[in-house]
């Protein structure tokens, strides 16, 4: 069975093949999936934006009119490494057979993510530290505070057959968390018009597919390979920001 067939089998029936690959073979699998997905994503976004360019009436701010100034190289490198780790821990670390600690970790970081944006305006960002770096320190700190509550809560639910439901409906969890992952990556600049908002949603298709494929990699190959896949997917943006 080819890798693509394995992905389709997983996404349609929740079936995972019993792989026994070496570490190098797993890396090669990740690279092959990455190449296919990145080509599709580029072509898809180009096609949509070309077809519906006249409908994209995104609001222009003074910041939009300023010359582009990319972040410091080291900050970009930090984001390239930290974003995949944080997002994979948040959205896919708990994708396995029921594991109380993994579920508590992922849910704590997910709740922490939304709490961060709720209190964002009231937070202090030290001048001596880049805002992006501070953001991830806050995200992990809030997640750490939420963790005991999440652990105790799921420990209580686990006694009420959550474990049985989780293992039986893991594919539902995969699709659900992939939808959430896509929505938190929605570009709010498309909200300036109804047509723009709809196009913005359509442009989330590659992100949604990425989330599903990353879930497959996490479950069939391993968590660290899902992080590697995520890093590779973000690499083109890092290179563009760093080299331009």
mmCIF file of C-alpha atoms in Angstrom:
data_model
loop_
_atom_site.group_PDB
_atom_site.id
_atom_site.type_symbol
_atom_site.label_atom_id
_atom_site.label_comp_id
_atom_site.label_asym_id
_atom_site.label_seq_id
_atom_site.Cartn_x
_atom_site.Cartn_y
_atom_site.Cartn_z
ATOM 1 C CA UNK A 1 0.000 0.000 0.000
ATOM 2 C CA UNK A 2 1.396 3.407 -1.003
ATOM 3 C CA UNK A 3 1.609 6.273 1.473
ATOM 4 C CA UNK A 4 -1.168 8.218 -0.284
ATOM 5 C CA UNK A 5 -3.446 5.172 -0.153
ATOM 6 C CA UNK A 6 -2.591 4.797 3.532
ATOM 7 C CA UNK A 7 -3.572 8.432 4.157
ATOM 8 C CA UNK A 8 -6.881 8.023 2.303
ATOM 9 C CA UNK A 9 -7.593 4.797 4.204
ATOM 10 C CA UNK A 10 -6.922 6.551 7.501
ATOM 11 C CA UNK A 11 -9.012 9.631 6.714
ATOM 12 C CA UNK A 12 -11.962 7.609 5.419
ATOM 13 C CA UNK A 13 -12.003 4.647 7.794
ATOM 14 C CA UNK A 14 -9.528 5.473 10.548
ATOM 15 C CA UNK A 15 -7.373 2.499 9.597
ATOM 16 C CA UNK A 16 -3.621 2.690 10.120
ATOM 17 C CA UNK A 17 -1.177 0.292 8.514
ATOM 18 C CA UNK A 18 1.281 -1.456 10.793
ATOM 19 C CA UNK A 19 4.542 0.227 9.758
ATOM 20 C CA UNK A 20 7.987 -0.972 10.729
ATOM 21 C CA UNK A 21 10.270 1.656 9.207
ATOM 22 C CA UNK A 22 13.738 2.791 10.171
ATOM 23 C CA UNK A 23 14.252 6.396 11.239
ATOM 24 C CA UNK A 24 15.674 7.310 7.820
ATOM 25 C CA UNK A 25 12.708 5.718 6.042
ATOM 26 C CA UNK A 26 10.325 7.718 8.241
ATOM 27 C CA UNK A 27 12.105 10.964 7.345
ATOM 28 C CA UNK A 28 11.845 10.055 3.654
ATOM 29 C CA UNK A 29 8.107 9.416 4.036
ATOM 30 C CA UNK A 30 7.668 12.823 5.657
ATOM 31 C CA UNK A 31 9.607 14.514 2.836
ATOM 32 C CA UNK A 32 7.558 12.799 0.116
ATOM 33 C CA UNK A 33 4.268 13.789 1.734
ATOM 34 C CA UNK A 34 5.588 17.323 2.248
ATOM 35 C CA UNK A 35 6.526 17.773 -1.424
ATOM 36 C CA UNK A 36 3.077 16.668 -2.607
ATOM 37 C CA UNK A 37 1.249 18.876 -0.106
ATOM 38 C CA UNK A 38 3.379 21.991 -0.635
ATOM 39 C CA UNK A 39 2.931 21.786 -4.434
ATOM 40 C CA UNK A 40 -0.819 21.385 -4.018
ATOM 41 C CA UNK A 41 -0.984 24.270 -1.515
ATOM 42 C CA UNK A 42 0.920 26.691 -3.752
ATOM 43 C CA UNK A 43 -1.119 25.819 -6.842
ATOM 44 C CA UNK A 44 -4.410 25.942 -4.914
ATOM 45 C CA UNK A 45 -3.751 29.356 -3.363
ATOM 46 C CA UNK A 46 -2.508 30.764 -6.673
ATOM 47 C CA UNK A 47 -5.622 29.503 -8.483
ATOM 48 C CA UNK A 48 -8.072 30.849 -5.893
ATOM 49 C CA UNK A 49 -6.457 34.264 -5.533
ATOM 50 C CA UNK A 50 -6.161 34.588 -9.341
ATOM 51 C CA UNK A 51 -9.791 33.629 -9.952
ATOM 52 C CA UNK A 52 -11.263 35.797 -7.205
ATOM 53 C CA UNK A 53 -8.791 38.664 -6.981
ATOM 54 C CA UNK A 54 -11.475 41.256 -7.764
ATOM 55 C CA UNK A 55 -13.486 40.166 -4.702
ATOM 56 C CA UNK A 56 -10.598 40.500 -2.262
ATOM 57 C CA UNK A 57 -11.287 43.964 -0.867
ATOM 58 C CA UNK A 58 -9.113 43.643 2.220
ATOM 59 C CA UNK A 59 -8.809 46.693 4.438
ATOM 60 C CA UNK A 60 -5.583 48.690 4.016
ATOM 61 C CA UNK A 61 -3.928 50.210 7.054
ATOM 62 C CA UNK A 62 -0.967 52.527 7.478
ATOM 63 C CA UNK A 63 1.070 49.484 8.423
ATOM 64 C CA UNK A 64 0.195 47.866 5.075
ATOM 65 C CA UNK A 65 1.577 50.907 3.245
ATOM 66 C CA UNK A 66 4.904 50.850 5.092
ATOM 67 C CA UNK A 67 7.935 49.257 3.371
ATOM 68 C CA UNK A 68 8.353 45.610 4.326
ATOM 69 C CA UNK A 69 10.719 45.024 7.184
ATOM 70 C CA UNK A 70 11.220 41.395 8.067
ATOM 71 C CA UNK A 71 11.916 40.341 11.649
ATOM 72 C CA UNK A 72 15.409 39.686 12.887
ATOM 73 C CA UNK A 73 16.857 36.468 11.430
ATOM 74 C CA UNK A 74 17.256 34.905 14.860
ATOM 75 C CA UNK A 75 13.652 35.719 15.774
ATOM 76 C CA UNK A 76 12.506 34.119 12.519
ATOM 77 C CA UNK A 77 14.647 31.065 13.278
ATOM 78 C CA UNK A 78 13.143 30.910 16.767
ATOM 79 C CA UNK A 79 9.640 30.998 15.275
ATOM 80 C CA UNK A 80 10.562 28.342 12.692
ATOM 81 C CA UNK A 81 11.543 25.986 15.519
ATOM 82 C CA UNK A 82 9.047 27.009 18.197
ATOM 83 C CA UNK A 83 5.820 27.215 16.169
ATOM 84 C CA UNK A 84 5.890 23.540 15.051
ATOM 85 C CA UNK A 85 6.710 22.352 18.577
ATOM 86 C CA UNK A 86 3.972 24.434 20.209
ATOM 87 C CA UNK A 87 1.291 23.715 17.607
ATOM 88 C CA UNK A 88 2.005 19.993 17.423
ATOM 89 C CA UNK A 89 1.906 19.733 21.215
ATOM 90 C CA UNK A 90 -1.353 21.695 21.182
ATOM 91 C CA UNK A 91 -3.207 20.091 18.293
ATOM 92 C CA UNK A 92 -1.731 16.618 17.795
ATOM 93 C CA UNK A 93 0.279 15.430 20.796
ATOM 94 C CA UNK A 94 -2.840 13.800 22.262
ATOM 95 C CA UNK A 95 -3.719 11.955 19.062
ATOM 96 C CA UNK A 96 -3.096 8.407 20.218
ATOM 97 C CA UNK A 97 -4.917 5.808 22.237
ATOM 98 C CA UNK A 98 -6.341 7.400 25.365
ATOM 99 C CA UNK A 99 -3.540 8.849 27.461
ATOM 100 C CA UNK A 100 -4.592 11.126 30.312
ATOM 101 C CA UNK A 101 -1.339 13.082 30.506
ATOM 102 C CA UNK A 102 -1.134 13.705 26.751
ATOM 103 C CA UNK A 103 -4.748 14.855 26.617
ATOM 104 C CA UNK A 104 -4.180 17.181 29.570
ATOM 105 C CA UNK A 105 -1.046 18.660 27.944
ATOM 106 C CA UNK A 106 -2.729 19.334 24.591
ATOM 107 C CA UNK A 107 -5.950 20.671 26.075
ATOM 108 C CA UNK A 108 -4.030 22.896 28.508
ATOM 109 C CA UNK A 109 -2.069 24.456 25.655
ATOM 110 C CA UNK A 110 -5.216 24.804 23.548
ATOM 111 C CA UNK A 111 -7.144 26.529 26.337
ATOM 112 C CA UNK A 112 -4.039 28.588 27.066
ATOM 113 C CA UNK A 113 -3.959 29.682 23.426
ATOM 114 C CA UNK A 114 -7.462 31.132 23.601
ATOM 115 C CA UNK A 115 -6.932 32.609 27.071
ATOM 116 C CA UNK A 116 -3.830 34.365 25.780
ATOM 117 C CA UNK A 117 -5.785 36.136 23.045
ATOM 118 C CA UNK A 118 -8.538 37.059 25.508
ATOM 119 C CA UNK A 119 -6.081 38.849 27.808
ATOM 120 C CA UNK A 120 -3.640 39.908 25.077
ATOM 121 C CA UNK A 121 -4.366 43.643 25.426
ATOM 122 C CA UNK A 122 -3.591 43.620 29.149
ATOM 123 C CA UNK A 123 -0.285 41.726 28.916
ATOM 124 C CA UNK A 124 3.133 43.342 29.193
ATOM 125 C CA UNK A 125 5.684 42.777 26.435
ATOM 126 C CA UNK A 126 9.219 43.759 27.566
ATOM 127 C CA UNK A 127 10.999 46.070 25.133
ATOM 128 C CA UNK A 128 14.229 44.115 25.518
ATOM 129 C CA UNK A 129 12.579 40.932 24.192
ATOM 130 C CA UNK A 130 10.961 40.393 20.798
ATOM 131 C CA UNK A 131 7.151 40.234 20.947
ATOM 132 C CA UNK A 132 7.032 36.858 19.188
ATOM 133 C CA UNK A 133 9.419 35.313 21.704
ATOM 134 C CA UNK A 134 7.411 36.788 24.592
ATOM 135 C CA UNK A 135 4.197 35.463 23.047
ATOM 136 C CA UNK A 136 5.388 31.860 23.177
ATOM 137 C CA UNK A 137 6.680 32.274 26.707
ATOM 138 C CA UNK A 138 3.181 33.448 27.673
ATOM 139 C CA UNK A 139 1.527 30.575 25.776
ATOM 140 C CA UNK A 140 3.577 27.927 27.548
ATOM 141 C CA UNK A 141 3.230 29.676 30.927
ATOM 142 C CA UNK A 142 -0.574 29.890 30.661
ATOM 143 C CA UNK A 143 -0.728 26.273 29.496
ATOM 144 C CA UNK A 144 1.349 25.227 32.509
ATOM 145 C CA UNK A 145 -1.084 27.012 34.844
ATOM 146 C CA UNK A 146 -4.102 25.372 33.173
ATOM 147 C CA UNK A 147 -2.550 21.871 33.179
ATOM 148 C CA UNK A 148 -3.490 20.814 36.767
ATOM 149 C CA UNK A 149 -7.127 21.806 36.163
ATOM 150 C CA UNK A 150 -7.208 19.927 32.856
ATOM 151 C CA UNK A 151 -5.573 16.846 34.342
ATOM 152 C CA UNK A 152 -7.988 16.674 37.270
ATOM 153 C CA UNK A 153 -10.956 17.340 34.985
ATOM 154 C CA UNK A 154 -10.079 14.630 32.477
ATOM 155 C CA UNK A 155 -9.140 12.264 35.298
ATOM 156 C CA UNK A 156 -12.697 12.629 36.536
ATOM 157 C CA UNK A 157 -14.138 12.199 33.032
ATOM 158 C CA UNK A 158 -11.933 9.165 32.436
ATOM 159 C CA UNK A 159 -13.910 7.344 35.089
ATOM 160 C CA UNK A 160 -17.021 7.992 33.014
ATOM 161 C CA UNK A 161 -15.886 6.036 29.959
ATOM 162 C CA UNK A 162 -14.080 8.901 28.220
ATOM 163 C CA UNK A 163 -11.230 6.495 27.487
ATOM 164 C CA UNK A 164 -13.558 4.078 25.682
ATOM 165 C CA UNK A 165 -15.177 6.882 23.673
ATOM 166 C CA UNK A 166 -11.784 8.378 22.789
ATOM 167 C CA UNK A 167 -10.331 5.141 21.419
ATOM 168 C CA UNK A 168 -13.524 4.382 19.468
ATOM 169 C CA UNK A 169 -13.921 7.868 17.986
ATOM 170 C CA UNK A 170 -10.328 8.991 17.500
ATOM 171 C CA UNK A 171 -10.982 9.866 13.850
ATOM 172 C CA UNK A 172 -13.726 12.292 14.971
ATOM 173 C CA UNK A 173 -11.166 13.902 17.284
ATOM 174 C CA UNK A 174 -8.731 14.169 14.359
ATOM 175 C CA UNK A 175 -11.261 15.966 12.151
ATOM 176 C CA UNK A 176 -12.480 18.157 14.994
ATOM 177 C CA UNK A 177 -9.039 19.350 16.047
ATOM 178 C CA UNK A 178 -8.094 19.865 12.368
ATOM 179 C CA UNK A 179 -11.056 22.214 11.948
ATOM 180 C CA UNK A 180 -9.985 24.159 15.059
ATOM 181 C CA UNK A 181 -6.398 24.269 13.784
ATOM 182 C CA UNK A 182 -7.606 25.694 10.467
ATOM 183 C CA UNK A 183 -9.839 28.328 12.054
ATOM 184 C CA UNK A 184 -7.083 29.708 14.300
ATOM 185 C CA UNK A 185 -5.037 30.233 11.113
ATOM 186 C CA UNK A 186 -7.792 32.216 9.390
ATOM 187 C CA UNK A 187 -6.506 35.532 7.999
ATOM 188 C CA UNK A 188 -8.855 38.111 9.543
ATOM 189 C CA UNK A 189 -7.904 40.672 6.880
ATOM 190 C CA UNK A 190 -10.368 38.833 4.607
ATOM 191 C CA UNK A 191 -13.261 39.886 6.834
ATOM 192 C CA UNK A 192 -13.618 43.266 5.135
ATOM 193 C CA UNK A 193 -16.357 41.819 2.891
ATOM 194 C CA UNK A 194 -18.602 38.768 2.749
ATOM 195 C CA UNK A 195 -17.012 37.586 -0.498
ATOM 196 C CA UNK A 196 -13.557 38.054 1.013
ATOM 197 C CA UNK A 197 -14.542 36.086 4.121
ATOM 198 C CA UNK A 198 -15.811 33.192 1.984
ATOM 199 C CA UNK A 199 -12.637 33.197 -0.087
ATOM 200 C CA UNK A 200 -10.582 33.318 3.109
ATOM 201 C CA UNK A 201 -12.403 30.197 4.303
ATOM 202 C CA UNK A 202 -11.767 28.449 0.966
ATOM 203 C CA UNK A 203 -8.078 29.333 1.280
ATOM 204 C CA UNK A 204 -8.017 27.318 4.508
ATOM 205 C CA UNK A 205 -8.355 24.079 2.500
ATOM 206 C CA UNK A 206 -4.560 23.502 2.317
ATOM 207 C CA UNK A 207 -4.286 24.251 6.053
ATOM 208 C CA UNK A 208 -7.050 21.749 6.802
ATOM 209 C CA UNK A 209 -5.382 19.119 4.613
ATOM 210 C CA UNK A 210 -2.076 19.843 6.318
ATOM 211 C CA UNK A 211 -3.692 19.267 9.726
ATOM 212 C CA UNK A 212 -5.188 15.944 8.589
ATOM 213 C CA UNK A 213 -1.919 14.747 7.056
ATOM 214 C CA UNK A 214 0.064 15.865 10.126
ATOM 215 C CA UNK A 215 -2.390 13.843 12.234
ATOM 216 C CA UNK A 216 -1.734 10.802 10.052
ATOM 217 C CA UNK A 217 2.028 11.266 10.438
ATOM 218 C CA UNK A 218 1.705 11.713 14.191
ATOM 219 C CA UNK A 219 -0.327 8.508 14.552
ATOM 220 C CA UNK A 220 1.458 6.292 12.043
ATOM 221 C CA UNK A 221 5.070 7.518 12.126
ATOM 222 C CA UNK A 222 5.459 9.393 15.408
ATOM 223 C CA UNK A 223 5.140 12.766 17.117
ATOM 224 C CA UNK A 224 8.653 14.025 16.361
ATOM 225 C CA UNK A 225 8.089 13.343 12.655
ATOM 226 C CA UNK A 226 4.898 15.408 12.776
ATOM 227 C CA UNK A 227 7.007 18.254 14.205
ATOM 228 C CA UNK A 228 9.523 17.765 11.372
ATOM 229 C CA UNK A 229 6.694 17.818 8.805
ATOM 230 C CA UNK A 230 5.327 21.026 10.332
ATOM 231 C CA UNK A 231 8.787 22.631 10.295
ATOM 232 C CA UNK A 232 9.239 21.759 6.612
ATOM 233 C CA UNK A 233 5.806 23.170 5.795
ATOM 234 C CA UNK A 234 6.739 26.497 7.448
ATOM 235 C CA UNK A 235 10.231 26.573 5.921
ATOM 236 C CA UNK A 236 9.340 28.393 2.647
ATOM 237 C CA UNK A 237 7.834 31.326 4.561
ATOM 238 C CA UNK A 238 10.921 31.469 6.792
ATOM 239 C CA UNK A 239 13.198 31.569 3.762
ATOM 240 C CA UNK A 240 11.141 34.279 2.055
ATOM 241 C CA UNK A 241 11.054 36.465 5.196
ATOM 242 C CA UNK A 242 14.750 35.926 5.925
ATOM 243 C CA UNK A 243 16.152 36.368 2.426
ATOM 244 C CA UNK A 244 14.041 39.239 1.081
#
